[in-house]
Short mmCIF file of C-alpha atoms in Angstrom, two decimals:
data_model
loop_
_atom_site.label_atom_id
_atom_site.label_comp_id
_atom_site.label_asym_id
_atom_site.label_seq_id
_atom_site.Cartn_x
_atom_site.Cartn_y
_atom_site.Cartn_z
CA UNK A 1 8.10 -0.78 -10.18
CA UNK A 2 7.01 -2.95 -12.43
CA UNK A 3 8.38 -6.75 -11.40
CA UNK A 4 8.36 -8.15 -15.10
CA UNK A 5 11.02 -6.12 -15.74
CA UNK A 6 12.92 -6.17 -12.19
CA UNK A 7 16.38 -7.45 -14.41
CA UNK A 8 16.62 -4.68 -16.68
CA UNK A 9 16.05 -2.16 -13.47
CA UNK A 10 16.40 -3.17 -10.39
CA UNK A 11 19.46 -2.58 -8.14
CA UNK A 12 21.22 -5.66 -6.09
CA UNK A 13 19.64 -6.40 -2.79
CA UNK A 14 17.65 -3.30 -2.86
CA UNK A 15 14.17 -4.59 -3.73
CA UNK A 16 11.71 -3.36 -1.25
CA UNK A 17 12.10 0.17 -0.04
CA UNK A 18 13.05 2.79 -2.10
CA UNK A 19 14.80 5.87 -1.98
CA UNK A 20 12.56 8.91 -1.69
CA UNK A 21 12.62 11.07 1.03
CA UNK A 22 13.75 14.27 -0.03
CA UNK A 23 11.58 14.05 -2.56
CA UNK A 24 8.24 13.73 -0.94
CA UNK A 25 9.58 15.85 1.83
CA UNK A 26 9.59 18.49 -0.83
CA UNK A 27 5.51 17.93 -1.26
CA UNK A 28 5.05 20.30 2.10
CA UNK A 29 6.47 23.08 0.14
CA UNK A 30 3.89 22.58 -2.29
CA UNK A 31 0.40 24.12 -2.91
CA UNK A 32 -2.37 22.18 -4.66
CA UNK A 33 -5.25 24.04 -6.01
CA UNK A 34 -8.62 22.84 -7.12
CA UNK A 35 -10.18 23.96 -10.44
CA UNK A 36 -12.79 24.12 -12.54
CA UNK A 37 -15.57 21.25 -12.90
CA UNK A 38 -14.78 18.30 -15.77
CA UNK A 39 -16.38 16.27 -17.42
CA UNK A 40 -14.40 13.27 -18.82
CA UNK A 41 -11.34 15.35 -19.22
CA UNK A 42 -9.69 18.58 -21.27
CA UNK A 43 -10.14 20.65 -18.20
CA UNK A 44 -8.19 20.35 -14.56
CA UNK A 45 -9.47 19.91 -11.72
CA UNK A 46 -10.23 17.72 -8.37
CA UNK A 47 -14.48 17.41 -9.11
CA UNK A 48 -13.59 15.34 -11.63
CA UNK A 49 -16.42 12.90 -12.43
CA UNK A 50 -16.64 9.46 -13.52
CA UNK A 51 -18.78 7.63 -16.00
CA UNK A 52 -17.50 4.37 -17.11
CA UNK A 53 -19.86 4.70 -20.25
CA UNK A 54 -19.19 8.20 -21.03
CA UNK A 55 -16.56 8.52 -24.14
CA UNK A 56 -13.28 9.70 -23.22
CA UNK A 57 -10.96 12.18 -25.29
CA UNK A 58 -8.15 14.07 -25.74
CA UNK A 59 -4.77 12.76 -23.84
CA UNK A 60 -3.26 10.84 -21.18
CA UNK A 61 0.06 11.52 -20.38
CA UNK A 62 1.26 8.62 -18.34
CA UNK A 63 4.46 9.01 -15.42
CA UNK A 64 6.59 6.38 -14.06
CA UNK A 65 5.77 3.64 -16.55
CA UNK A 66 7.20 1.64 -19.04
CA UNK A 67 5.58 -0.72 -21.71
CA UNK A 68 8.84 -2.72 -22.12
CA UNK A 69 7.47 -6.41 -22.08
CA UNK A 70 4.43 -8.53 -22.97
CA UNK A 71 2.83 -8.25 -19.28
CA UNK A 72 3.04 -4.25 -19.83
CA UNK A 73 2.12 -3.90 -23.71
CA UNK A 74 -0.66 -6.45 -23.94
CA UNK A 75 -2.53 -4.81 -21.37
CA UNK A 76 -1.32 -1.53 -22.42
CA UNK A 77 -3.40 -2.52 -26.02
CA UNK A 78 -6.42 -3.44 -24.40
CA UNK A 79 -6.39 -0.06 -21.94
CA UNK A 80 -5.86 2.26 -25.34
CA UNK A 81 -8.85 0.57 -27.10
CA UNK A 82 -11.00 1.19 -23.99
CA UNK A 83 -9.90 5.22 -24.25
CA UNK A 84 -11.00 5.44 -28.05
CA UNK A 85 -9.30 8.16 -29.37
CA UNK A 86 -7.08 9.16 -26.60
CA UNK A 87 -3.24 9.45 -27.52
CA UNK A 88 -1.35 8.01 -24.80
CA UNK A 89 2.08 9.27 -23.77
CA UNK A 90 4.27 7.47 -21.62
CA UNK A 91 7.23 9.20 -19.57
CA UNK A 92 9.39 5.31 -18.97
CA UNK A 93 11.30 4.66 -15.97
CA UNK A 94 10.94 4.36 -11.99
CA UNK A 95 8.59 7.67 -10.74
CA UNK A 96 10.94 10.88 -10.46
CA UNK A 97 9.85 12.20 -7.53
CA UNK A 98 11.28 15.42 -8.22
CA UNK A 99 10.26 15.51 -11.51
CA UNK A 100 6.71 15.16 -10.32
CA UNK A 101 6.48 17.53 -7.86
CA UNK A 102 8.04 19.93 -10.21
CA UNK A 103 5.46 19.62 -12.75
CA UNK A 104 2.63 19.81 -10.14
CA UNK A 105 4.35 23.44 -8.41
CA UNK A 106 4.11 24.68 -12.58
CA UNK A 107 1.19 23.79 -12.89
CA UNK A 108 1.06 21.01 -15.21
CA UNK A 109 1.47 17.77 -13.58
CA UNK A 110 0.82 14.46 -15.89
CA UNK A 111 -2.25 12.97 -16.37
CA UNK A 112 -1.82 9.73 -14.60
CA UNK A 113 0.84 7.91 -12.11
CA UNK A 114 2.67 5.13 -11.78
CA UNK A 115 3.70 4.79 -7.46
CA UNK A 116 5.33 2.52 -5.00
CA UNK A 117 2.88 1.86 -2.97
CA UNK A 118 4.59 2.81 0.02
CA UNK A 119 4.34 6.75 -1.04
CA UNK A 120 0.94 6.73 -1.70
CA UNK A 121 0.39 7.87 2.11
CA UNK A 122 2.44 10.98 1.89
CA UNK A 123 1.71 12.28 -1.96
CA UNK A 124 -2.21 11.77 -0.62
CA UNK A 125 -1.65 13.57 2.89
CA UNK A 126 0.30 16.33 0.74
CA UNK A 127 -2.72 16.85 -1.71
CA UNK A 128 -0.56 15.72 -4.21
CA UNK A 129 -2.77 13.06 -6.00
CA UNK A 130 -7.09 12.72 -5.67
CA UNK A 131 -8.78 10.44 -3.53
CA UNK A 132 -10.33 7.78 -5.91
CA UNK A 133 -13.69 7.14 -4.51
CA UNK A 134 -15.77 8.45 -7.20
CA UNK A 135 -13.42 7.02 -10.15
CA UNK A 136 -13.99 3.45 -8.40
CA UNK A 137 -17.83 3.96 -8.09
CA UNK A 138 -18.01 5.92 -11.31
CA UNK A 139 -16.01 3.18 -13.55
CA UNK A 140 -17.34 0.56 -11.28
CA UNK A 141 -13.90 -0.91 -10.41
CA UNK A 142 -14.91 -3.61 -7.85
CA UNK A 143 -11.95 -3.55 -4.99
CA UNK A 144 -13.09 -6.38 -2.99
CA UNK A 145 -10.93 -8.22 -5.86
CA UNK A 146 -7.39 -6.52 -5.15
CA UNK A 147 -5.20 -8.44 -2.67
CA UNK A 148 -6.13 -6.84 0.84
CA UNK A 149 -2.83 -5.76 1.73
CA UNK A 150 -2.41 -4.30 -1.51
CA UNK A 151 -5.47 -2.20 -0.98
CA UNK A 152 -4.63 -1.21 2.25
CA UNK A 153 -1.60 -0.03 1.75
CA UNK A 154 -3.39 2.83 -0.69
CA UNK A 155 -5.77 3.80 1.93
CA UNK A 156 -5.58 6.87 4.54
CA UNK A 157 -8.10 8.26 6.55
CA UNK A 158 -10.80 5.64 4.88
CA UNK A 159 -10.44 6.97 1.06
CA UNK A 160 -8.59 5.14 -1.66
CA UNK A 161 -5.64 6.77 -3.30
CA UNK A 162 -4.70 4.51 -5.80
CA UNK A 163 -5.20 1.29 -7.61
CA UNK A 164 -3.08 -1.47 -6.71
CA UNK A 165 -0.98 -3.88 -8.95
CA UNK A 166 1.28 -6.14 -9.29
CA UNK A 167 2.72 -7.84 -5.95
CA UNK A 168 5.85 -8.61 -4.53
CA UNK A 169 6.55 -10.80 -1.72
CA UNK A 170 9.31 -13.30 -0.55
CA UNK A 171 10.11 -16.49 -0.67
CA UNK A 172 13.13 -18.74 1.01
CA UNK A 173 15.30 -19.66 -1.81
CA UNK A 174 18.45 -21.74 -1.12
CA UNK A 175 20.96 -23.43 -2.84
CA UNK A 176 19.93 -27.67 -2.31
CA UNK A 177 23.73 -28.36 -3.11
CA UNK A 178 24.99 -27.01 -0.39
CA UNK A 179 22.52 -27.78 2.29
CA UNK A 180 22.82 -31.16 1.29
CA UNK A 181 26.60 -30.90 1.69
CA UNK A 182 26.34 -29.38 5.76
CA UNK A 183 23.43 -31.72 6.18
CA UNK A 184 20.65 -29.18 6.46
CA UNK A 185 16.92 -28.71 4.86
CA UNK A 186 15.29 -26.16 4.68
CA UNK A 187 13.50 -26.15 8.07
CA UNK A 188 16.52 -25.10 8.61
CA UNK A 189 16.98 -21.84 7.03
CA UNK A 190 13.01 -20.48 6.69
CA UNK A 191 13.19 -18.47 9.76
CA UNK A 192 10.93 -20.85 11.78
CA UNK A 193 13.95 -21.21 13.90
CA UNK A 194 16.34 -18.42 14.57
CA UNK A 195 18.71 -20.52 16.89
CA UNK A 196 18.67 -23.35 14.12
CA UNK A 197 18.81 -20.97 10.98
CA UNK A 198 22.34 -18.89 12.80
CA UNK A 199 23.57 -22.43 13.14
CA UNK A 200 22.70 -23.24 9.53
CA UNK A 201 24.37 -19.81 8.12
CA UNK A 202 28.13 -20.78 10.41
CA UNK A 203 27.96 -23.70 8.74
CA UNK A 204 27.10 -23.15 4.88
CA UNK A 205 29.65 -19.99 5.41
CA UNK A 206 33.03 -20.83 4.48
CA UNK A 207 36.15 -19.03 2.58
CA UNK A 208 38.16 -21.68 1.88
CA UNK A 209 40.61 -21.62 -1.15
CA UNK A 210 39.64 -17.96 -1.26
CA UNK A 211 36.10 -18.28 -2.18
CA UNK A 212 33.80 -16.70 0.09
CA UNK A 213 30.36 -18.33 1.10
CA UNK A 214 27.65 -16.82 2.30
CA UNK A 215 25.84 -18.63 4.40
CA UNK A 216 22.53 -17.01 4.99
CA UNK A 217 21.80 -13.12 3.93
CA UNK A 218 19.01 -11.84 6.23
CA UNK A 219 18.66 -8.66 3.75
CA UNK A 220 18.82 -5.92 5.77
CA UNK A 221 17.89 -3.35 5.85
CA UNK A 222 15.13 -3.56 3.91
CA UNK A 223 13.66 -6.57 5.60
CA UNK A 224 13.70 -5.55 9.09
CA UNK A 225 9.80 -5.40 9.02
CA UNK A 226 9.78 -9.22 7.71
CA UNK A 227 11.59 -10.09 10.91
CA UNK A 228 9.93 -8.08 13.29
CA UNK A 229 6.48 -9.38 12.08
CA UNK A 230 8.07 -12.92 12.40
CA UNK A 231 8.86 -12.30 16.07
CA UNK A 232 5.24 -11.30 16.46
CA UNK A 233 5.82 -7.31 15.94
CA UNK A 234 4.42 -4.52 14.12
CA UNK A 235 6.57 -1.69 13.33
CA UNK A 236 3.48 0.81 12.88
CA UNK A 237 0.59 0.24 14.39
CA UNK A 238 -2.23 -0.28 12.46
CA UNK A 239 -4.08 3.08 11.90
CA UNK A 240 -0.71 4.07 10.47
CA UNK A 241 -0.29 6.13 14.09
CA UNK A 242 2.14 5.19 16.60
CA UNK A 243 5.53 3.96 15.91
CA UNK A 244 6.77 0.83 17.46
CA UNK A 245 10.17 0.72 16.23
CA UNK A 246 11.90 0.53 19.91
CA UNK A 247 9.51 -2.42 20.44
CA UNK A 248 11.33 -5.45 22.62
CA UNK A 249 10.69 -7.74 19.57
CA UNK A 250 11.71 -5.41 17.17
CA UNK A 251 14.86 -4.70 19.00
CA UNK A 252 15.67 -8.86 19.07
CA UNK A 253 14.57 -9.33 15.77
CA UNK A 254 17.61 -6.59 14.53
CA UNK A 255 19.64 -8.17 16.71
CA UNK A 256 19.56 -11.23 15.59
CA UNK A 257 19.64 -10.28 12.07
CA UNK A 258 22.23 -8.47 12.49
CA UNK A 259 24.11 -11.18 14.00
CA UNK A 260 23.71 -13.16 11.12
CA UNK A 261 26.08 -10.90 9.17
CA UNK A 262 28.51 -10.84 12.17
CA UNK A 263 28.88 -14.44 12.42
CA UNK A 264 30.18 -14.15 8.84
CA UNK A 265 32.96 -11.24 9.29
CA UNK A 266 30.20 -8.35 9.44
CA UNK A 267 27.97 -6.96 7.08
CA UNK A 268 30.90 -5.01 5.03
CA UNK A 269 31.63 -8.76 4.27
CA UNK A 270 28.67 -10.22 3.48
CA UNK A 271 27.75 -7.22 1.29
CA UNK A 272 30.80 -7.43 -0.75
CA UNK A 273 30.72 -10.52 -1.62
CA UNK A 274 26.74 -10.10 -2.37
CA UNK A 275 27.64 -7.50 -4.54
CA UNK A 276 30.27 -9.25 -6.53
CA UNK A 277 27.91 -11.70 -7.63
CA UNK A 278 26.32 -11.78 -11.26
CA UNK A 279 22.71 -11.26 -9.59
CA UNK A 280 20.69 -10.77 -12.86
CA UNK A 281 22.93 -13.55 -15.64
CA UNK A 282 24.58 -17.24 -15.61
CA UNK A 283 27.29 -16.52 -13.01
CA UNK A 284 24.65 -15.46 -10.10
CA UNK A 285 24.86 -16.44 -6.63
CA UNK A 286 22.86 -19.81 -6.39
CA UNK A 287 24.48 -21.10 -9.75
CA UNK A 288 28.17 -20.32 -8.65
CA UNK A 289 27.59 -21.93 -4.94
CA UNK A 290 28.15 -18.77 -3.48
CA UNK A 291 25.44 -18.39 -1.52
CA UNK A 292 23.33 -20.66 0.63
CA UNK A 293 20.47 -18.94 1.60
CA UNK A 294 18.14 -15.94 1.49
CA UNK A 295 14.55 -14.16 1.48
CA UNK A 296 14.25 -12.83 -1.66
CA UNK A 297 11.48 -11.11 -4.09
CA UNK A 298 9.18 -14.06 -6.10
CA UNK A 299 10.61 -11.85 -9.59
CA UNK A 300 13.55 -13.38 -9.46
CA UNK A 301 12.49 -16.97 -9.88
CA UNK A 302 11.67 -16.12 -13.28
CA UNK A 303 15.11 -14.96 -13.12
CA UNK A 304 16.47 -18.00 -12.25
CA UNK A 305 14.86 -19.83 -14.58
CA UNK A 306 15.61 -17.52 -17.78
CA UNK A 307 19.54 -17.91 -16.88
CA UNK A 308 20.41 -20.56 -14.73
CA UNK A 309 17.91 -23.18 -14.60
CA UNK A 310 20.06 -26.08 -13.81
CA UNK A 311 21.26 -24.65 -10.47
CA UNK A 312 20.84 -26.45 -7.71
CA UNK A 313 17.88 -24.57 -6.10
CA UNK A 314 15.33 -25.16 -3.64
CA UNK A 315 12.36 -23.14 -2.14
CA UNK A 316 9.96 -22.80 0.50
CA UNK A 317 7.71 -19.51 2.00
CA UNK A 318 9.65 -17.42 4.65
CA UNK A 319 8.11 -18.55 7.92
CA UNK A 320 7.72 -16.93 11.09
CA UNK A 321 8.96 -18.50 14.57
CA UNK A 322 5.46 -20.48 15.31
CA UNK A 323 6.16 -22.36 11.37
CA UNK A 324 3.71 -20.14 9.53
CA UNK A 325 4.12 -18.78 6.45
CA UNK A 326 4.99 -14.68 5.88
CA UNK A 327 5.98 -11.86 3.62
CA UNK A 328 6.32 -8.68 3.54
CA UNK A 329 4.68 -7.18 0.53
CA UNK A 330 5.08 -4.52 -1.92
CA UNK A 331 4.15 -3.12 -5.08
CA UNK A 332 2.91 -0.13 -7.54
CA UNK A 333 -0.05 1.42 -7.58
CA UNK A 334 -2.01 4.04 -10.26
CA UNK A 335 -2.85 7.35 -8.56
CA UNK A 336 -4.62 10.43 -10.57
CA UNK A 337 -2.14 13.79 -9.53
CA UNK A 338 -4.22 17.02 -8.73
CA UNK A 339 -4.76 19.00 -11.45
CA UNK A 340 -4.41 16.03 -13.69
CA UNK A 341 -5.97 17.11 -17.00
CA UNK A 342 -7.57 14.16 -17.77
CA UNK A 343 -8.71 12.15 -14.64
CA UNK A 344 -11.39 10.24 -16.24
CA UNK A 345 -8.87 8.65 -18.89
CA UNK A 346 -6.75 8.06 -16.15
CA UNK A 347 -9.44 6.20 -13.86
CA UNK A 348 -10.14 4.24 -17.03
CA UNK A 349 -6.77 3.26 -18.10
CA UNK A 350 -6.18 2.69 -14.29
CA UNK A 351 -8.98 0.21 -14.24
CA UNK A 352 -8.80 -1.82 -17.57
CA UNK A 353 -4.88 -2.45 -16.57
CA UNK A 354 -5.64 -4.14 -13.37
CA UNK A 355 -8.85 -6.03 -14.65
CA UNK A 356 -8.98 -9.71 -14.22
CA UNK A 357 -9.15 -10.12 -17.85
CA UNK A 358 -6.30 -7.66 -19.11
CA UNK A 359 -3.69 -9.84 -16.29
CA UNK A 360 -5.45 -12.95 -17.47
CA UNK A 361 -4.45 -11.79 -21.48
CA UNK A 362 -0.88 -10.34 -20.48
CA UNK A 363 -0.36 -13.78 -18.44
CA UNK A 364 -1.23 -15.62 -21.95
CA UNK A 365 1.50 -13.59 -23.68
CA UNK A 366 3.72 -14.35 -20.97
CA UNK A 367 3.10 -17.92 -20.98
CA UNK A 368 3.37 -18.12 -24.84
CA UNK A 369 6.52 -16.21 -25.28
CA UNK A 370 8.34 -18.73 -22.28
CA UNK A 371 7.24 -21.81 -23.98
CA UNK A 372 8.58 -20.43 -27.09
CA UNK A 373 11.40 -20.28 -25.83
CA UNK A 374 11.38 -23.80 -23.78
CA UNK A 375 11.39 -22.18 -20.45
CA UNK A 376 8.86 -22.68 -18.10
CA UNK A 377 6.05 -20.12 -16.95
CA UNK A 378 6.27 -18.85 -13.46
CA UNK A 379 3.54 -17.19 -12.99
CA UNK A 380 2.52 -13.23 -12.25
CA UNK A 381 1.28 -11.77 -8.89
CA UNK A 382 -0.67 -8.88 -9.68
CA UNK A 383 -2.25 -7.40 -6.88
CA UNK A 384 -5.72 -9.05 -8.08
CA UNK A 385 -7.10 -11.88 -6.25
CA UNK A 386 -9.08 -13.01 -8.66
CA UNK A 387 -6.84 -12.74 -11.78
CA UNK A 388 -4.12 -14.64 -9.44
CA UNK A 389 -6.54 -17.70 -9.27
CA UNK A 390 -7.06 -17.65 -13.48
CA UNK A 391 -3.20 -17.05 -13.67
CA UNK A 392 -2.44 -19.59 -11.14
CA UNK A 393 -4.22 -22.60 -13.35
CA UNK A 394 -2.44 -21.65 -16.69
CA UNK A 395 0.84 -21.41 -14.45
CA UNK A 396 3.26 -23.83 -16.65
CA UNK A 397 6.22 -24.47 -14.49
CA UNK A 398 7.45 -27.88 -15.71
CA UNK A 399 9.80 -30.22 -13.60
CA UNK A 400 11.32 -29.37 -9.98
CA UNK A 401 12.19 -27.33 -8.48
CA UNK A 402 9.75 -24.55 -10.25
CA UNK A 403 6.49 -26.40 -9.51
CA UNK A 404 7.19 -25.92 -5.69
CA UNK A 405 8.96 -22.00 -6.06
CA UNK A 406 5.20 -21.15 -7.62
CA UNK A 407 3.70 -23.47 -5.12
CA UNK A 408 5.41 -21.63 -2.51
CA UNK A 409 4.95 -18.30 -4.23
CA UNK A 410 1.23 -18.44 -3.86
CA UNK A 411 1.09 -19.73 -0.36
CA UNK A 412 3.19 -16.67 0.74
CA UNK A 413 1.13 -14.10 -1.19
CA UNK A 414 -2.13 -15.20 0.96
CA UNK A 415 0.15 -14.72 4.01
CA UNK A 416 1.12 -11.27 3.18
CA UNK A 417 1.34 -7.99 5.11
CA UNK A 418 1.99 -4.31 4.39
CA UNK A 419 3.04 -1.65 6.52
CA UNK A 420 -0.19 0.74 7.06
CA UNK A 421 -0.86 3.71 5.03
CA UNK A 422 0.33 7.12 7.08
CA UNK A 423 1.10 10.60 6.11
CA UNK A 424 4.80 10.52 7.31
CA UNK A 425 5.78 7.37 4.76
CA UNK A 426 8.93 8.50 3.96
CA UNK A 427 10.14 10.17 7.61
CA UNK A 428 9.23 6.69 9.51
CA UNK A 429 11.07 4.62 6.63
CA UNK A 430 13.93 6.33 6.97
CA UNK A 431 14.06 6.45 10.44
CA UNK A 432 14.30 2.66 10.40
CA UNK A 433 16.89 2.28 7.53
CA UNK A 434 18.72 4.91 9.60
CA UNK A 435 18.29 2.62 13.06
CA UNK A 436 19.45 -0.40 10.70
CA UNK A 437 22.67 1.34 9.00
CA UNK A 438 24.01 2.60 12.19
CA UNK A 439 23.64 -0.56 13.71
CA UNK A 440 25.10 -2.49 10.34
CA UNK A 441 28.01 0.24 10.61
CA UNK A 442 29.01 -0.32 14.52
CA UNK A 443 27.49 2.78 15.16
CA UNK A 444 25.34 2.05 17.56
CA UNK A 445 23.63 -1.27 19.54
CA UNK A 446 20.33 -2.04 18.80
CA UNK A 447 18.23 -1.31 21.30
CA UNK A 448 19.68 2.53 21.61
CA UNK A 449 19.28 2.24 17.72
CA UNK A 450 15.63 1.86 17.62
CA UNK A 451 14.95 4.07 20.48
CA UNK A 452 16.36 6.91 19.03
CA UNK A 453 14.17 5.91 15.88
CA UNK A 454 11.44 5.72 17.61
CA UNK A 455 11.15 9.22 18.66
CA UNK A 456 12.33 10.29 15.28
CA UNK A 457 9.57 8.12 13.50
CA UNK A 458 6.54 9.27 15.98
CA UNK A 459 7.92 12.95 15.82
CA UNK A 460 7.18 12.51 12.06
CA UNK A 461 3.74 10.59 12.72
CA UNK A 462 2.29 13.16 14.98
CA UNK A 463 3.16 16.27 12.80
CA UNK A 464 2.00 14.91 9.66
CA UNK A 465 -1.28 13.49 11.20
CA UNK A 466 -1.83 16.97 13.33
CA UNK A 467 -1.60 18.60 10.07
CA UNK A 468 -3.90 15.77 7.78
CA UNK A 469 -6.45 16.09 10.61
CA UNK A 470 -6.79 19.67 10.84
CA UNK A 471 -7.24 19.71 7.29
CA UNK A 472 -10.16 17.90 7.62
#
């Protein structure tokens, strides 16, 4: 997903893990055949090689992405004039799963991919898209430059499946209104304290007159593995092997973020009222005084500051119980399916639209378009170290409380984490979200939650990895 244009398509609340199991389940039914030799493209197959001064032809036909603002189109321009004479053909949206895998059983999957890079383990373990070692020699992409992370997260078994961009990580954002008003900061709702933060959500919480309040939103289920890793624990290990969901810190972090939501009426509540709130216009959360605090996605500062900029905001890095900073990162990434029929057009477009100097153009555009229209420039994480460090100098935030969001934005992206790349992606993320909802729903206590997880999750693991390494 592309964050630039997280208000046209994103979902409330929903930002980090997304929902495609049955889909990439459905790559085990499906068998991937190598071709022919290539050249730079025309004909299929998974020898492709990789030249970055050899001319490229024919088409591209591009999945999963859409060229819908200046961040997307300006670097879209500068990846067409490195292709020549290729026609590029875009299918727009999120990735359809389904509609992938489809294409790849018939035979004619697209050229090129646009991922989460969270299913980048199983559509690699599957044989669904190439390992990218040659295309990154051959075109001379140079990953020591993509956020580490980012990189890892695309990585099984020691090969590169795809090429990382954009990132997405959180930050703390609360309303400064009402802390002032129960006489908190924002030590107090970072997460550097869990007693202090629970203390801080009963008190910004309130339904007088009513008008509910939430106090604090600990985002779950999606954010479970931001907790856990703030309580010092690891919900896969990290060779991508052995599930630690039923991990004692695990178990307290759910249990206290779940008690968050309880001290507040339960999560039916607090997700009611979160999803009654303008998220993406004027009338949204902060600006109304409806909520006071949550960890939420860097996008929507830019959010924030296209339609409410006078709110009463405030922001600082999620932190973890010893006061350092923390996200939990995510992100797209370019893969090249097998059988693509043009993998050395893909590897090219795939490496002029994360180069330092198309983000450092498409952050120009960006930063020209918001001053034309007298809002400030917020910056773009990319998933390239170096590009963040030319985009962080042109960053134009203007007055409080922007300057500290980006501030904070880039001290949480160098503090990021991924979970590891492992064949069984999808299986051990739903296994957690499962463990969450049943706990959310009074279904179950936590600790008999993530048990029954666990052996769900490392069930998954072992099968998939049995399977990768015998393949081998």
């Amino acid at each position: 997903m592309n964050p630039t244009t997280a208000p046209r398509r994103r979902t409330r609340g929903n930002t980090t893990l997304r929902r495609r199991t049955v889909a990439i389940a459905a790559l085990t039914t499906v068998g991937i055949l190598p071709s022919c030799a290539v050249g730079t493209g025309g004909a299929t197959s998974t020898d492709a090689t990789y030249d970055s001064e050899a001319t490229v032809s024919g088409s591209l036909s591009v999945m999963g992405f859409s060229g819908v603002d200046e961040v997307a189109t300006t670097r879209m321009d500068l990846a067409k004039k490195a292709l020549g004479g290729v026609t590029v053909t875009l299918t727009e949206g999120d990735l359809d799963l389904q509609q992938f895998l489809s294409a790849i059983a018939s035979g004619k999957p697209p050229s090129l991919v646009y991922a989460d890079r969270s299913q980048i383990g199983s559509l690699a373990a599957r044989g669904a898209i190439l390992p990218l070692d040659a295309c990154i020699s051959g075109e001379g992409i140079d990953t020591s430059a993509f956020v580490p992370s980012a990189l890892a997260q695309v990585t099984l078994n020691g090969h590169v499946y795809g090429i990382p961009e954009f990132n997405s990580v959180q930050l703390t954002m609360a309303n400064a209104d009402l802390l002032a008003g129960a006489g908190l900061n924002l030590d107090d709702v970072n997460g550097s304290d869990w007693q202090k933060l629970s203390a801080a959500s009963r008190a910004l919480a309130s339904s007088a007159g009513g008008r509910t309040v939430i106090g604090f939103d600990s985002k779950l289920p999606e954010f479970l593995p931001l907790w856990a890793k703030a309580n010092g624990a690891d919900l896969l290990s990290a060779d991508g092997r052995t599930a630690r969901l039923d991990d004692p810190a695990v178990v307290e972090a759910l249990q206290w973020a779940v008690s968050i939501y309880d001290d507040q009426g339960g999560f039916s509540a607090v997700k009611a009222a979160r999803d009654s709130a303008d998220f993406f216009g004027a009338g949204n959360q902060f600006a109304t005084g409806a909520l006071g605090a949550m960890p939420m996605e860097q996008w929507y500062i830019n959010v924030l500051a296209d339609v409410s900029a006078g709110a009463p905001l405030a922001f600082d890095t999620v932190r973890a119980r010893d006061g350092r900073p923390l996200a939990f990162a995510s992100g797209s990434a370019w893969a090249i399916p097998a059988g693509s029929d043009n993998p050395g057009a893909a590897c090219r477009w795939a490496r002029v639209m994360t180069s330092t100097d198309a983000w450092t153009a498409a952050a120009t555009a960006r930063r020209d378009a918001r001053a034309a229209e007298g809002k400030p420039f917020t910056g773009i994480l990319t998933g390239n170290l170096r590009a963040d460090q030319d985009i962080q100098a042109m960053v134009a935030p203007g007055g409080e409380p922007w300057r500290t969001a980006v501030a904070k934005m880039y001290e949480a992206n160098a503090a990021a984490f991924s979970l590891p790349a492992n064949p069984a992606d999808a299986e051990f993320t739903t296994a957690m979200k499962d463990a969450v909802n049943a706990v959310l729903n009074g279904q179950k206590n936590p600790a008999d939650a993530l048990r029954d997880a666990q052996g769900t999750a490392q069930a998954a693991l072992d099968a998939a990895w049995a399977k990768l390494d015998a393949s081998r």
